[in-house]
Amino acid sequence: MGGEVRHWNADVNGISLHVADQGPADGPPVLLIHGFPELWLSWRHQMTALAARGFRTLAPDLRGYGDSTVPDDPAAYTIFHIVGDLVALLNHLGLTKVMVVGHDLGAQVAWHLCLFRPDMVRAVVNLGVPFFPRGPNSLTEAFAGCDGLYIMQFQEPGRAERAFARYDVATVLKKFFSVEIDDLSAPPGVEIIDFLEARSSPLPWITEEELRQYAEKFQKTGFTGPINYYRMMDTNWRLTAPWQNAKIMVPTKFICGDKDTGLKSFGTEHFVKSGAFKSVVPNLEVVVIEGHHFIQQEQAERVNSEILSYFDKFTGEKA
């Protein structure tokens, strides 16, 4: 059903972007944007389900990940570079309007794609990370003094990489994939990767072979590229000043696990449920389902049905 996954690289926006592509070439296109620390592979269940329903799924490895280019310069990882890669990819394929699914940091990318190029997005389904309007302070100002917070530990060049290097790559990934705590912060003087625990038993939603596939790619690329996304968050805040008070006008469904770390911290749950979220994303549906952070893998069938039921509303429209 849906055919095999096709793999190819496209030279776009000054880099080579690896894309996993499944489903009929002339089907309604869906762009799938992965998060940290993931790959196109995170969408394997959604690609199969969407392709079987006639959609063409396009799941790139974002810059810095997998088989895409890994720029050395941290400044090459701003939100404008990442969204620029995706716009260039769609232009390369001659696609003027697509449906989009994002997860985690990929949801942040998807929100900004909607913000910068709403003309290219017919509808978006985002998982785990809501759209937070641009605040009065940069990230490091907002979280000053929170040294245990993973985002703050990721700021200093080399710090997280040195800590990660104490473990094999599969263990690093498993520590993040196993997260079930409400706050991704380490105690004073402790590195987040040392604080996180890797489950001794296999994760129920990822096979050892799939974990090996992830590990093989991160072994090749390292973690600096992915961590550079976080290092550019203050720069992103400064550069997105023109979008102050801008709303996401694209039709949106937001799906979150009820036990997602992100939902439980920074007042996110109140923001999502209080009406504040809908005030900045007016055309919004919210669905909270049972599960943790890596919801599209952990609760694949439920997430697939939520995506399909939403996108079915838009497939009759002309591009």
mmCIF file of C-alpha atoms in Angstrom, residues 14-272:
data_model
loop_
_atom_site.group_PDB
_atom_site.id
_atom_site.type_symbol
_atom_site.label_atom_id
_atom_site.label_comp_id
_atom_site.label_asym_id
_atom_site.label_seq_id
_atom_site.Cartn_x
_atom_site.Cartn_y
_atom_site.Cartn_z
ATOM 1 C CA GLY A 14 22.914 26.255 -1.014
ATOM 2 C CA ILE A 15 22.775 22.778 0.567
ATOM 3 C CA SER A 16 21.918 19.207 -0.349
ATOM 4 C CA LEU A 17 18.653 18.104 1.251
ATOM 5 C CA HIS A 18 17.878 14.394 1.587
ATOM 6 C CA VAL A 19 14.197 13.581 1.087
ATOM 7 C CA ALA A 20 12.206 10.410 1.738
ATOM 8 C CA ASP A 21 9.272 10.370 -0.686
ATOM 9 C CA GLN A 22 6.347 7.926 -0.587
ATOM 10 C CA GLY A 23 3.002 7.797 -2.336
ATOM 11 C CA PRO A 24 1.787 8.623 -5.846
ATOM 12 C CA ALA A 25 3.844 11.408 -7.471
ATOM 13 C CA ASP A 26 0.658 13.217 -8.494
ATOM 14 C CA GLY A 27 -1.081 12.836 -5.120
ATOM 15 C CA PRO A 28 -1.868 15.820 -2.859
ATOM 16 C CA PRO A 29 1.551 16.680 -1.364
ATOM 17 C CA VAL A 30 2.212 16.551 2.381
ATOM 18 C CA LEU A 31 5.459 17.933 3.828
ATOM 19 C CA LEU A 32 6.545 16.236 7.090
ATOM 20 C CA ILE A 33 9.001 18.161 9.299
ATOM 21 C CA HIS A 34 10.824 16.193 12.017
ATOM 22 C CA GLY A 35 12.114 17.444 15.364
ATOM 23 C CA PHE A 36 15.074 16.846 17.719
ATOM 24 C CA PRO A 37 16.844 14.409 17.819
ATOM 25 C CA GLU A 38 15.150 12.743 14.874
ATOM 26 C CA LEU A 39 15.180 12.084 11.120
ATOM 27 C CA TRP A 40 12.755 11.542 8.239
ATOM 28 C CA LEU A 41 12.377 8.066 9.778
ATOM 29 C CA SER A 42 10.250 9.528 12.598
ATOM 30 C CA TRP A 43 7.403 9.798 10.054
ATOM 31 C CA ARG A 44 7.558 6.172 8.823
ATOM 32 C CA HIS A 45 4.070 5.323 10.147
ATOM 33 C CA GLN A 46 2.459 8.512 8.807
ATOM 34 C CA MET A 47 4.098 8.134 5.395
ATOM 35 C CA THR A 48 2.698 4.630 4.966
ATOM 36 C CA ALA A 49 -0.809 5.649 6.072
ATOM 37 C CA LEU A 50 -0.935 8.849 4.002
ATOM 38 C CA ALA A 51 0.564 7.188 0.917
ATOM 39 C CA ALA A 52 -2.018 4.391 1.147
ATOM 40 C CA ARG A 53 -4.721 7.076 1.007
ATOM 41 C CA GLY A 54 -3.242 8.620 -2.131
ATOM 42 C CA PHE A 55 -1.155 11.433 -0.655
ATOM 43 C CA ARG A 56 2.426 12.090 -1.716
ATOM 44 C CA THR A 57 4.518 12.370 1.454
ATOM 45 C CA LEU A 58 7.793 14.283 1.485
ATOM 46 C CA ALA A 59 9.915 13.884 4.620
ATOM 47 C CA PRO A 60 13.296 15.628 4.463
ATOM 48 C CA ASP A 61 16.198 15.258 6.831
ATOM 49 C CA LEU A 62 16.492 18.908 7.912
ATOM 50 C CA ARG A 63 19.869 20.605 7.455
ATOM 51 C CA GLY A 64 22.340 19.262 10.013
ATOM 52 C CA TYR A 65 20.628 15.874 10.106
ATOM 53 C CA GLY A 66 20.960 12.470 8.476
ATOM 54 C CA ASP A 67 21.902 12.502 4.813
ATOM 55 C CA SER A 68 21.456 16.253 4.338
ATOM 56 C CA THR A 69 24.304 18.771 4.431
ATOM 57 C CA VAL A 70 25.649 19.604 7.897
ATOM 58 C CA PRO A 71 26.952 23.213 7.763
ATOM 59 C CA ASP A 72 29.793 23.980 10.193
ATOM 60 C CA ASP A 73 28.757 27.568 10.923
ATOM 61 C CA PRO A 74 26.169 27.844 13.739
ATOM 62 C CA ALA A 75 24.832 30.971 11.987
ATOM 63 C CA ALA A 76 23.629 28.715 9.130
ATOM 64 C CA TYR A 77 20.868 27.303 11.356
ATOM 65 C CA THR A 78 18.485 30.246 11.773
ATOM 66 C CA ILE A 79 14.771 29.707 11.265
ATOM 67 C CA PHE A 80 15.146 31.575 7.963
ATOM 68 C CA HIS A 81 17.663 29.026 6.691
ATOM 69 C CA ILE A 82 15.475 26.086 7.713
ATOM 70 C CA VAL A 83 12.239 27.496 6.277
ATOM 71 C CA GLY A 84 14.216 28.650 3.236
ATOM 72 C CA ASP A 85 15.362 25.076 2.608
ATOM 73 C CA LEU A 86 11.760 23.851 2.618
ATOM 74 C CA VAL A 87 10.451 26.644 0.384
ATOM 75 C CA ALA A 88 13.317 25.931 -2.038
ATOM 76 C CA LEU A 89 12.471 22.208 -1.949
ATOM 77 C CA LEU A 90 8.817 22.892 -2.795
ATOM 78 C CA ASN A 91 9.867 25.259 -5.582
ATOM 79 C CA HIS A 92 12.291 22.608 -6.868
ATOM 80 C CA LEU A 93 9.333 20.199 -7.127
ATOM 81 C CA GLY A 94 7.021 22.818 -8.645
ATOM 82 C CA LEU A 95 4.641 22.574 -5.670
ATOM 83 C CA THR A 96 2.855 25.850 -4.980
ATOM 84 C CA LYS A 97 0.709 24.713 -2.035
ATOM 85 C CA VAL A 98 1.087 21.771 0.340
ATOM 86 C CA MET A 99 -0.280 20.352 3.555
ATOM 87 C CA VAL A 100 2.248 20.319 6.383
ATOM 88 C CA VAL A 101 2.842 18.192 9.479
ATOM 89 C CA GLY A 102 5.452 19.210 12.070
ATOM 90 C CA HIS A 103 6.635 17.749 15.369
ATOM 91 C CA ASP A 104 8.707 19.239 18.209
ATOM 92 C CA LEU A 105 11.311 21.641 16.745
ATOM 93 C CA GLY A 106 9.846 20.716 13.346
ATOM 94 C CA ALA A 107 6.535 22.151 14.557
ATOM 95 C CA GLN A 108 8.381 25.415 15.236
ATOM 96 C CA VAL A 109 9.658 25.277 11.656
ATOM 97 C CA ALA A 110 6.121 24.567 10.403
ATOM 98 C CA TRP A 111 4.704 27.518 12.372
ATOM 99 C CA HIS A 112 7.285 29.805 10.801
ATOM 100 C CA LEU A 113 6.620 28.394 7.336
ATOM 101 C CA CYS A 114 2.951 29.368 7.940
ATOM 102 C CA LEU A 115 4.055 32.786 9.208
ATOM 103 C CA PHE A 116 6.492 33.553 6.376
ATOM 104 C CA ARG A 117 4.705 31.845 3.458
ATOM 105 C CA PRO A 118 1.032 31.274 4.251
ATOM 106 C CA ASP A 119 0.398 31.214 0.496
ATOM 107 C CA MET A 120 2.218 27.859 0.321
ATOM 108 C CA VAL A 121 0.377 26.063 3.152
ATOM 109 C CA ARG A 122 -3.150 24.755 2.632
ATOM 110 C CA ALA A 123 -3.410 23.333 6.175
ATOM 111 C CA VAL A 124 -1.063 22.341 8.995
ATOM 112 C CA VAL A 125 -1.126 19.645 11.665
ATOM 113 C CA ASN A 126 1.422 20.319 14.399
ATOM 114 C CA LEU A 127 2.408 17.917 17.148
ATOM 115 C CA GLY A 128 3.645 18.749 20.632
ATOM 116 C CA VAL A 129 4.797 22.382 20.341
ATOM 117 C CA PRO A 130 2.184 25.156 20.076
ATOM 118 C CA PHE A 131 2.778 28.497 18.393
ATOM 119 C CA PHE A 132 4.052 30.908 21.012
ATOM 120 C CA PRO A 133 3.855 34.546 19.891
ATOM 121 C CA ARG A 134 7.122 36.453 19.976
ATOM 122 C CA GLY A 135 7.676 37.649 23.525
ATOM 123 C CA PRO A 136 9.293 40.800 24.934
ATOM 124 C CA ASN A 137 12.561 39.005 25.731
ATOM 125 C CA SER A 138 14.955 36.669 23.987
ATOM 126 C CA LEU A 139 15.084 33.056 25.099
ATOM 127 C CA THR A 140 18.252 33.370 27.173
ATOM 128 C CA GLU A 141 16.858 36.503 28.856
ATOM 129 C CA ALA A 142 13.570 34.750 29.575
ATOM 130 C CA PHE A 143 15.339 31.732 31.107
ATOM 131 C CA ALA A 144 18.266 33.546 32.738
ATOM 132 C CA GLY A 145 19.381 31.610 35.816
ATOM 133 C CA CYS A 146 17.870 28.325 34.625
ATOM 134 C CA ASP A 147 21.192 26.635 33.892
ATOM 135 C CA GLY A 148 19.731 23.155 34.323
ATOM 136 C CA LEU A 149 17.268 23.684 31.463
ATOM 137 C CA TYR A 150 18.359 21.713 28.404
ATOM 138 C CA ILE A 151 17.901 24.705 26.056
ATOM 139 C CA MET A 152 20.244 26.804 28.226
ATOM 140 C CA GLN A 153 22.829 24.026 28.415
ATOM 141 C CA PHE A 154 22.697 23.784 24.613
ATOM 142 C CA GLN A 155 23.713 27.464 24.171
ATOM 143 C CA GLU A 156 27.423 27.185 24.953
ATOM 144 C CA PRO A 157 29.385 25.853 21.951
ATOM 145 C CA GLY A 158 30.717 22.352 22.639
ATOM 146 C CA ARG A 159 29.229 21.944 26.117
ATOM 147 C CA ALA A 160 26.413 19.526 25.271
ATOM 148 C CA GLU A 161 28.561 17.700 22.728
ATOM 149 C CA ARG A 162 31.234 17.011 25.363
ATOM 150 C CA ALA A 163 28.586 15.664 27.738
ATOM 151 C CA PHE A 164 26.939 13.544 25.021
ATOM 152 C CA ALA A 165 30.332 12.051 24.130
ATOM 153 C CA ARG A 166 30.386 10.199 27.461
ATOM 154 C CA TYR A 167 27.755 7.838 26.016
ATOM 155 C CA ASP A 168 27.371 5.890 22.819
ATOM 156 C CA VAL A 169 25.047 7.529 20.296
ATOM 157 C CA ALA A 170 22.224 4.983 20.725
ATOM 158 C CA THR A 171 22.167 5.688 24.489
ATOM 159 C CA VAL A 172 21.994 9.465 23.923
ATOM 160 C CA LEU A 173 19.017 8.971 21.597
ATOM 161 C CA LYS A 174 17.344 6.524 23.948
ATOM 162 C CA LYS A 175 17.705 8.992 26.845
ATOM 163 C CA PHE A 176 15.764 11.622 24.879
ATOM 164 C CA PHE A 177 13.256 9.110 23.497
ATOM 165 C CA SER A 178 12.597 7.829 27.051
ATOM 166 C CA VAL A 179 11.711 11.234 28.538
ATOM 167 C CA GLU A 180 8.677 11.040 30.797
ATOM 168 C CA ILE A 181 9.514 13.810 33.282
ATOM 169 C CA ASP A 182 7.502 17.046 33.446
ATOM 170 C CA ASP A 183 10.471 19.415 33.288
ATOM 171 C CA LEU A 184 13.514 18.937 31.043
ATOM 172 C CA SER A 185 15.882 20.469 33.585
ATOM 173 C CA ALA A 186 18.828 18.944 35.423
ATOM 174 C CA PRO A 187 19.728 19.724 39.060
ATOM 175 C CA PRO A 188 22.425 22.370 39.659
ATOM 176 C CA GLY A 189 25.829 21.327 38.341
ATOM 177 C CA VAL A 190 24.459 18.344 36.404
ATOM 178 C CA GLU A 191 24.394 18.019 32.614
ATOM 179 C CA ILE A 192 20.972 17.195 31.191
ATOM 180 C CA ILE A 193 22.247 14.099 29.358
ATOM 181 C CA ASP A 194 23.614 12.716 32.668
ATOM 182 C CA PHE A 195 20.293 13.457 34.385
ATOM 183 C CA LEU A 196 18.102 11.759 31.780
ATOM 184 C CA GLU A 197 17.618 8.014 32.154
ATOM 185 C CA ALA A 198 17.572 5.543 29.291
ATOM 186 C CA ARG A 199 14.948 2.867 29.853
ATOM 187 C CA SER A 200 16.553 -0.504 30.446
ATOM 188 C CA SER A 201 13.704 -2.229 28.608
ATOM 189 C CA PRO A 202 13.164 -1.563 24.883
ATOM 190 C CA LEU A 203 10.910 1.370 24.066
ATOM 191 C CA PRO A 204 7.568 -0.065 22.952
ATOM 192 C CA TRP A 205 7.321 2.210 19.897
ATOM 193 C CA ILE A 206 10.761 1.737 18.363
ATOM 194 C CA THR A 207 12.491 -1.489 17.409
ATOM 195 C CA GLU A 208 16.165 -2.107 18.078
ATOM 196 C CA GLU A 209 16.694 -2.049 14.306
ATOM 197 C CA GLU A 210 15.030 1.368 14.000
ATOM 198 C CA LEU A 211 17.095 2.705 16.902
ATOM 199 C CA ARG A 212 20.197 1.397 15.120
ATOM 200 C CA GLN A 213 19.160 3.284 11.960
ATOM 201 C CA TYR A 214 18.856 6.531 13.914
ATOM 202 C CA ALA A 215 22.151 5.917 15.717
ATOM 203 C CA GLU A 216 24.005 5.177 12.488
ATOM 204 C CA LYS A 217 23.060 8.590 11.064
ATOM 205 C CA PHE A 218 23.858 10.545 14.241
ATOM 206 C CA GLN A 219 27.156 8.662 14.518
ATOM 207 C CA LYS A 220 27.984 10.052 11.072
ATOM 208 C CA THR A 221 26.782 13.645 11.560
ATOM 209 C CA GLY A 222 27.285 14.208 15.278
ATOM 210 C CA PHE A 223 24.906 16.371 17.306
ATOM 211 C CA THR A 224 26.377 19.849 16.704
ATOM 212 C CA GLY A 225 24.132 20.667 13.729
ATOM 213 C CA PRO A 226 20.922 19.758 15.566
ATOM 214 C CA ILE A 227 22.047 21.610 18.726
ATOM 215 C CA ASN A 228 22.880 24.686 16.627
ATOM 216 C CA TYR A 229 19.124 25.148 16.089
ATOM 217 C CA TYR A 230 18.903 25.985 19.800
ATOM 218 C CA ARG A 231 21.994 28.197 19.624
ATOM 219 C CA MET A 232 20.210 30.336 17.032
ATOM 220 C CA MET A 233 17.058 30.887 19.108
ATOM 221 C CA ASP A 234 18.161 34.318 20.372
ATOM 222 C CA THR A 235 19.134 35.300 16.823
ATOM 223 C CA ASN A 236 15.731 34.097 15.598
ATOM 224 C CA TRP A 237 14.041 36.251 18.226
ATOM 225 C CA ARG A 238 15.965 39.328 17.060
ATOM 226 C CA LEU A 239 15.330 38.647 13.362
ATOM 227 C CA THR A 240 11.598 37.962 13.713
ATOM 228 C CA ALA A 241 10.798 41.434 15.072
ATOM 229 C CA PRO A 242 8.810 42.246 11.868
ATOM 230 C CA TRP A 243 6.361 39.466 12.824
ATOM 231 C CA GLN A 244 5.631 40.875 16.288
ATOM 232 C CA ASN A 245 1.923 40.242 17.076
ATOM 233 C CA ALA A 246 1.443 38.336 13.799
ATOM 234 C CA LYS A 247 -1.084 35.500 13.865
ATOM 235 C CA ILE A 248 -1.055 32.119 12.146
ATOM 236 C CA MET A 249 -3.998 32.310 9.738
ATOM 237 C CA VAL A 250 -3.503 28.877 8.121
ATOM 238 C CA PRO A 251 -6.122 26.218 9.068
ATOM 239 C CA THR A 252 -4.522 24.284 11.942
ATOM 240 C CA LYS A 253 -4.963 21.137 13.968
ATOM 241 C CA PHE A 254 -2.761 20.771 17.047
ATOM 242 C CA ILE A 255 -2.221 17.333 18.584
ATOM 243 C CA CYS A 256 -0.474 16.766 21.892
ATOM 244 C CA GLY A 257 0.100 13.857 24.239
ATOM 245 C CA ASP A 258 -1.448 14.361 27.680
ATOM 246 C CA LYS A 259 1.872 13.379 29.288
ATOM 247 C CA ASP A 260 4.112 15.355 26.904
ATOM 248 C CA THR A 261 6.967 17.058 28.779
ATOM 249 C CA GLY A 262 6.376 20.181 26.683
ATOM 250 C CA LEU A 263 2.722 20.378 27.696
ATOM 251 C CA LYS A 264 3.601 20.083 31.383
ATOM 252 C CA SER A 265 6.240 22.854 31.491
ATOM 253 C CA PHE A 266 6.398 26.650 30.991
ATOM 254 C CA GLY A 267 2.640 27.039 31.509
ATOM 255 C CA THR A 268 2.042 25.441 28.105
ATOM 256 C CA GLU A 269 -1.023 23.459 29.157
ATOM 257 C CA HIS A 270 -2.763 26.615 30.399
ATOM 258 C CA PHE A 271 -1.774 28.471 27.207
ATOM 259 C CA VAL A 272 -3.229 25.701 25.019
#
